[in-house]
């Protein structure tokens, strides 16, 4: 069995975690060896960095924010993603390097060339075989976040619009890898559209 690396991307409240977990269960039920994780997170150090990054009390510069996301990524790639792919497993990751390009690059104005260079270092050059971009209008997504909002979710509507448009630009640049899946009102319909792409892979 050849390894496959599948990532999920999307703006806030698009249902990415639900959809990626549903895909994980589906592939497991087929008897495949699948590893599932989220970014930032997946290992102790990266989960600690996640807490700092999402804490509304944290005061973090755009540069430090970019490097913290990269540090969290570097650890999970070394500890989990690279070994799993080497062992021929399927890895599903809820967010990856495209998130940094969208949120810190397009969103905060960090140079995208620099993000890609540091990204190559942090990911050990590992690239997803398939990236599912779950697309939902920002207004609808943010409606799902009415109570507690983390540090990133608290950013303006305009910021989140720029992030979404950034993702759409990335998808236009790499249409074979980044596939846009529209978020449907019925989550099973969305899931079936995702499965069509992963089954083909
Ligand atoms: P999540 O809400 O999908 O779990 O992701 C955590 C938050 O971190 C989300 O608001 C997106 C943001 N994020 C970035 O800004 N840059 C990154 O590189 C990653 C992985 C996430």
Coordinates of C-alpha atoms and ligand atoms in Angstrom, one line a residue:
X1 CA 0.0 0.0 0.0
X2 CA 1.4 3.4 -1.0
X3 CA 1.2 6.2 1.5
X4 CA -1.1 9.1 1.0
X5 CA -1.1 12.5 2.6
X6 CA -4.5 14.2 2.7
X7 CA -5.0 17.7 4.2
X8 CA -8.1 19.7 5.0
X9 CA -8.2 23.4 4.8
X10 CA -10.9 26.0 5.2
X11 CA -12.0 29.2 7.0
X12 CA -13.6 29.3 10.4
X13 CA -16.7 27.3 11.1
X14 CA -16.6 25.5 7.7
X15 CA -17.1 22.0 9.4
X16 CA -13.5 20.9 8.5
X17 CA -13.0 18.9 11.7
X18 CA -16.3 17.1 11.4
X19 CA -15.6 16.3 7.7
X20 CA -12.0 15.2 8.3
X21 CA -13.1 12.9 11.2
X22 CA -15.9 11.4 9.1
X23 CA -13.3 10.6 6.3
X24 CA -11.0 9.1 8.9
X25 CA -13.8 6.7 10.1
X26 CA -14.7 5.9 6.5
X27 CA -11.2 4.9 5.5
X28 CA -10.7 3.0 8.8
X29 CA -13.9 1.0 8.1
X30 CA -12.4 0.0 4.8
X31 CA -9.5 -1.6 6.7
X32 CA -6.9 1.0 5.7
X33 CA -4.1 2.1 8.0
X34 CA -4.9 5.7 8.7
X35 CA -3.4 8.3 11.1
X36 CA -5.5 11.4 11.9
X37 CA -4.3 14.6 13.4
X38 CA -4.9 18.3 13.6
X39 CA -2.6 21.3 13.2
X40 CA -1.4 23.0 15.3
X41 CA -1.4 19.9 17.5
X42 CA -1.0 16.2 17.2
X43 CA 1.9 15.9 19.8
X44 CA 2.4 17.4 23.2
X45 CA 4.7 20.3 22.2
X46 CA 2.5 21.3 19.3
X47 CA -0.6 21.2 21.5
X48 CA 1.2 23.5 24.0
X49 CA 2.1 25.9 21.2
X50 CA -1.6 25.7 20.0
X51 CA -2.7 26.9 23.5
X52 CA -0.4 29.9 23.3
X53 CA -1.4 30.7 19.7
X54 CA -5.2 30.6 20.3
X55 CA -5.2 32.2 23.8
X56 CA -6.9 35.6 23.4
X57 CA -4.6 36.9 26.2
X58 CA -1.4 36.1 24.1
X59 CA 0.3 39.1 22.6
X60 CA 2.1 37.7 19.5
X61 CA 3.7 39.6 16.6
X62 CA 2.9 38.4 13.0
X63 CA 6.5 37.1 12.7
X64 CA 6.4 35.2 16.0
X65 CA 3.0 33.8 15.1
X66 CA 4.3 32.5 11.8
X67 CA 7.3 30.9 13.5
X68 CA 5.2 29.3 16.2
X69 CA 2.8 27.7 13.7
X70 CA 6.0 26.4 11.9
X71 CA 7.5 25.1 15.1
X72 CA 4.3 23.2 16.0
X73 CA 4.4 21.8 12.4
X74 CA 8.1 20.8 12.5
X75 CA 7.5 18.7 15.6
X76 CA 4.4 16.8 14.4
X77 CA 6.0 16.2 11.0
X78 CA 9.1 14.7 12.6
X79 CA 7.3 12.7 15.2
X80 CA 4.2 11.5 13.4
X81 CA 3.7 12.5 9.8
X82 CA 7.0 11.5 8.3
X83 CA 7.2 8.0 10.1
X84 CA 3.5 7.3 9.2
X85 CA 4.1 8.0 5.5
X86 CA 7.3 6.0 5.5
X87 CA 5.3 3.1 6.9
X88 CA 2.9 3.3 4.0
X89 CA 0.0 4.7 6.0
X90 CA -2.6 7.3 5.0
X91 CA -2.2 10.5 7.0
X92 CA -5.2 12.9 7.3
X93 CA -4.2 16.3 8.7
X94 CA -6.7 18.9 9.7
X95 CA -4.8 22.0 8.3
X96 CA -1.1 22.2 7.1
X97 CA 1.2 24.6 5.5
X98 CA -1.5 26.2 3.3
X99 CA -3.1 27.5 6.5
X100 CA 0.1 29.6 7.2
X101 CA 0.1 30.9 3.6
X102 CA -3.6 31.9 3.9
X103 CA -3.7 33.2 7.5
X104 CA -0.3 34.7 8.0
X105 CA 0.7 35.3 4.4
X106 CA -2.5 36.7 2.8
X107 CA -4.1 37.5 6.1
X108 CA -1.2 39.3 8.0
X109 CA 1.0 40.2 5.0
X110 CA 4.0 38.0 5.9
X111 CA 6.1 37.4 2.7
X112 CA 4.7 34.2 1.1
X113 CA 8.2 33.4 -0.4
X114 CA 9.6 33.4 3.1
X115 CA 6.7 31.2 4.4
X116 CA 7.3 28.7 1.6
X117 CA 11.1 28.6 2.4
X118 CA 10.6 28.1 6.2
X119 CA 7.7 25.8 5.3
X120 CA 10.0 23.5 3.3
X121 CA 12.3 23.3 6.3
X122 CA 9.5 22.6 8.8
X123 CA 7.8 20.0 6.7
X124 CA 11.0 18.2 5.7
X125 CA 9.8 18.9 2.1
X126 CA 6.6 16.7 2.6
X127 CA 3.7 17.9 0.5
X128 CA 0.1 16.8 0.6
X129 CA -1.1 14.5 -2.3
X130 CA -4.5 16.0 -1.9
X131 CA -5.8 19.1 -0.2
X132 CA -9.6 19.5 0.4
X133 CA -10.5 23.1 0.7
X134 CA -13.9 23.3 2.3
X135 CA -15.5 26.5 1.0
X136 CA -18.2 28.4 2.8
X137 CA -19.0 32.1 2.8
X138 CA -17.2 33.8 5.8
X139 CA -20.4 35.2 7.2
X140 CA -22.0 31.7 7.4
X141 CA -18.9 30.2 9.0
X142 CA -18.5 32.9 11.7
X143 CA -22.2 32.4 12.6
X144 CA -21.2 29.0 13.9
X145 CA -18.8 30.7 16.4
X146 CA -21.2 32.7 18.6
X147 CA -19.9 32.0 22.1
X148 CA -16.2 31.7 22.9
X149 CA -13.9 33.0 20.1
X150 CA -10.2 32.2 20.1
X151 CA -7.4 34.8 19.3
X152 CA -7.6 34.1 15.5
X153 CA -11.4 33.9 15.4
X154 CA -11.6 37.3 17.1
X155 CA -10.0 39.0 14.0
X156 CA -12.2 41.1 11.8
X157 CA -14.6 39.9 9.2
X158 CA -12.4 41.6 6.6
X159 CA -9.4 39.5 7.8
X160 CA -11.3 36.3 7.4
X161 CA -12.5 37.4 3.9
X162 CA -8.9 37.9 2.9
X163 CA -8.0 34.5 4.2
X164 CA -10.8 32.8 2.2
X165 CA -9.8 34.7 -1.0
X166 CA -6.2 33.7 -0.3
X167 CA -7.2 30.0 -0.3
X168 CA -9.2 30.4 -3.5
X169 CA -6.0 31.9 -5.1
X170 CA -4.0 29.0 -3.9
X171 CA -6.5 26.6 -5.3
X172 CA -6.3 28.3 -8.7
X173 CA -2.5 28.1 -8.7
X174 CA -2.5 24.3 -7.8
X175 CA -5.8 23.0 -9.1
X176 CA -4.7 19.4 -9.2
X177 CA -3.7 19.2 -5.5
X178 CA -6.1 21.7 -3.9
X179 CA -9.7 20.7 -4.6
X180 CA -12.5 23.1 -3.7
X181 CA -15.4 21.3 -2.0
X182 CA -18.5 23.5 -1.4
X183 CA -20.0 23.1 2.1
X184 CA -23.5 21.8 1.6
X185 CA -26.3 22.3 4.1
X186 CA -26.4 18.5 4.6
X187 CA -23.0 17.3 5.9
X188 CA -23.4 13.8 4.3
X189 CA -23.6 15.4 0.9
X190 CA -20.4 17.3 1.5
X191 CA -18.8 14.1 2.8
X192 CA -19.8 12.1 -0.3
X193 CA -18.2 14.8 -2.5
X194 CA -15.0 14.5 -0.4
X195 CA -15.1 10.7 -0.7
X196 CA -15.3 10.9 -4.5
X197 CA -12.0 12.7 -4.5
X198 CA -10.3 10.4 -2.0
X199 CA -11.6 7.2 -3.6
X200 CA -10.0 8.4 -6.9
X201 CA -6.7 9.0 -5.1
Ligands
LIG1 P1 -8.6 25.1 13.8 O1 -9.6 26.1 14.3 O2 -8.8 24.7 12.5 O3 -8.3 24.1 14.8 O4 -7.2 25.9 13.7 C1 -6.7 26.8 14.7 C2 -6.6 28.2 14.2 O5 -5.3 28.5 13.8 C3 -7.5 28.6 13.1 O6 -8.1 29.9 13.4 C4 -6.6 28.8 11.9 C5 -5.3 29.1 12.6 N1 -4.0 28.7 11.9 C6 -3.2 29.7 11.4 O7 -3.5 30.9 11.5 N2 -2.1 29.3 10.7 C7 -1.7 28.0 10.6 O8 -0.6 27.7 10.0 C8 -2.6 27.0 11.2 C9 -2.2 25.6 11.0 C10 -3.7 27.4 11.8

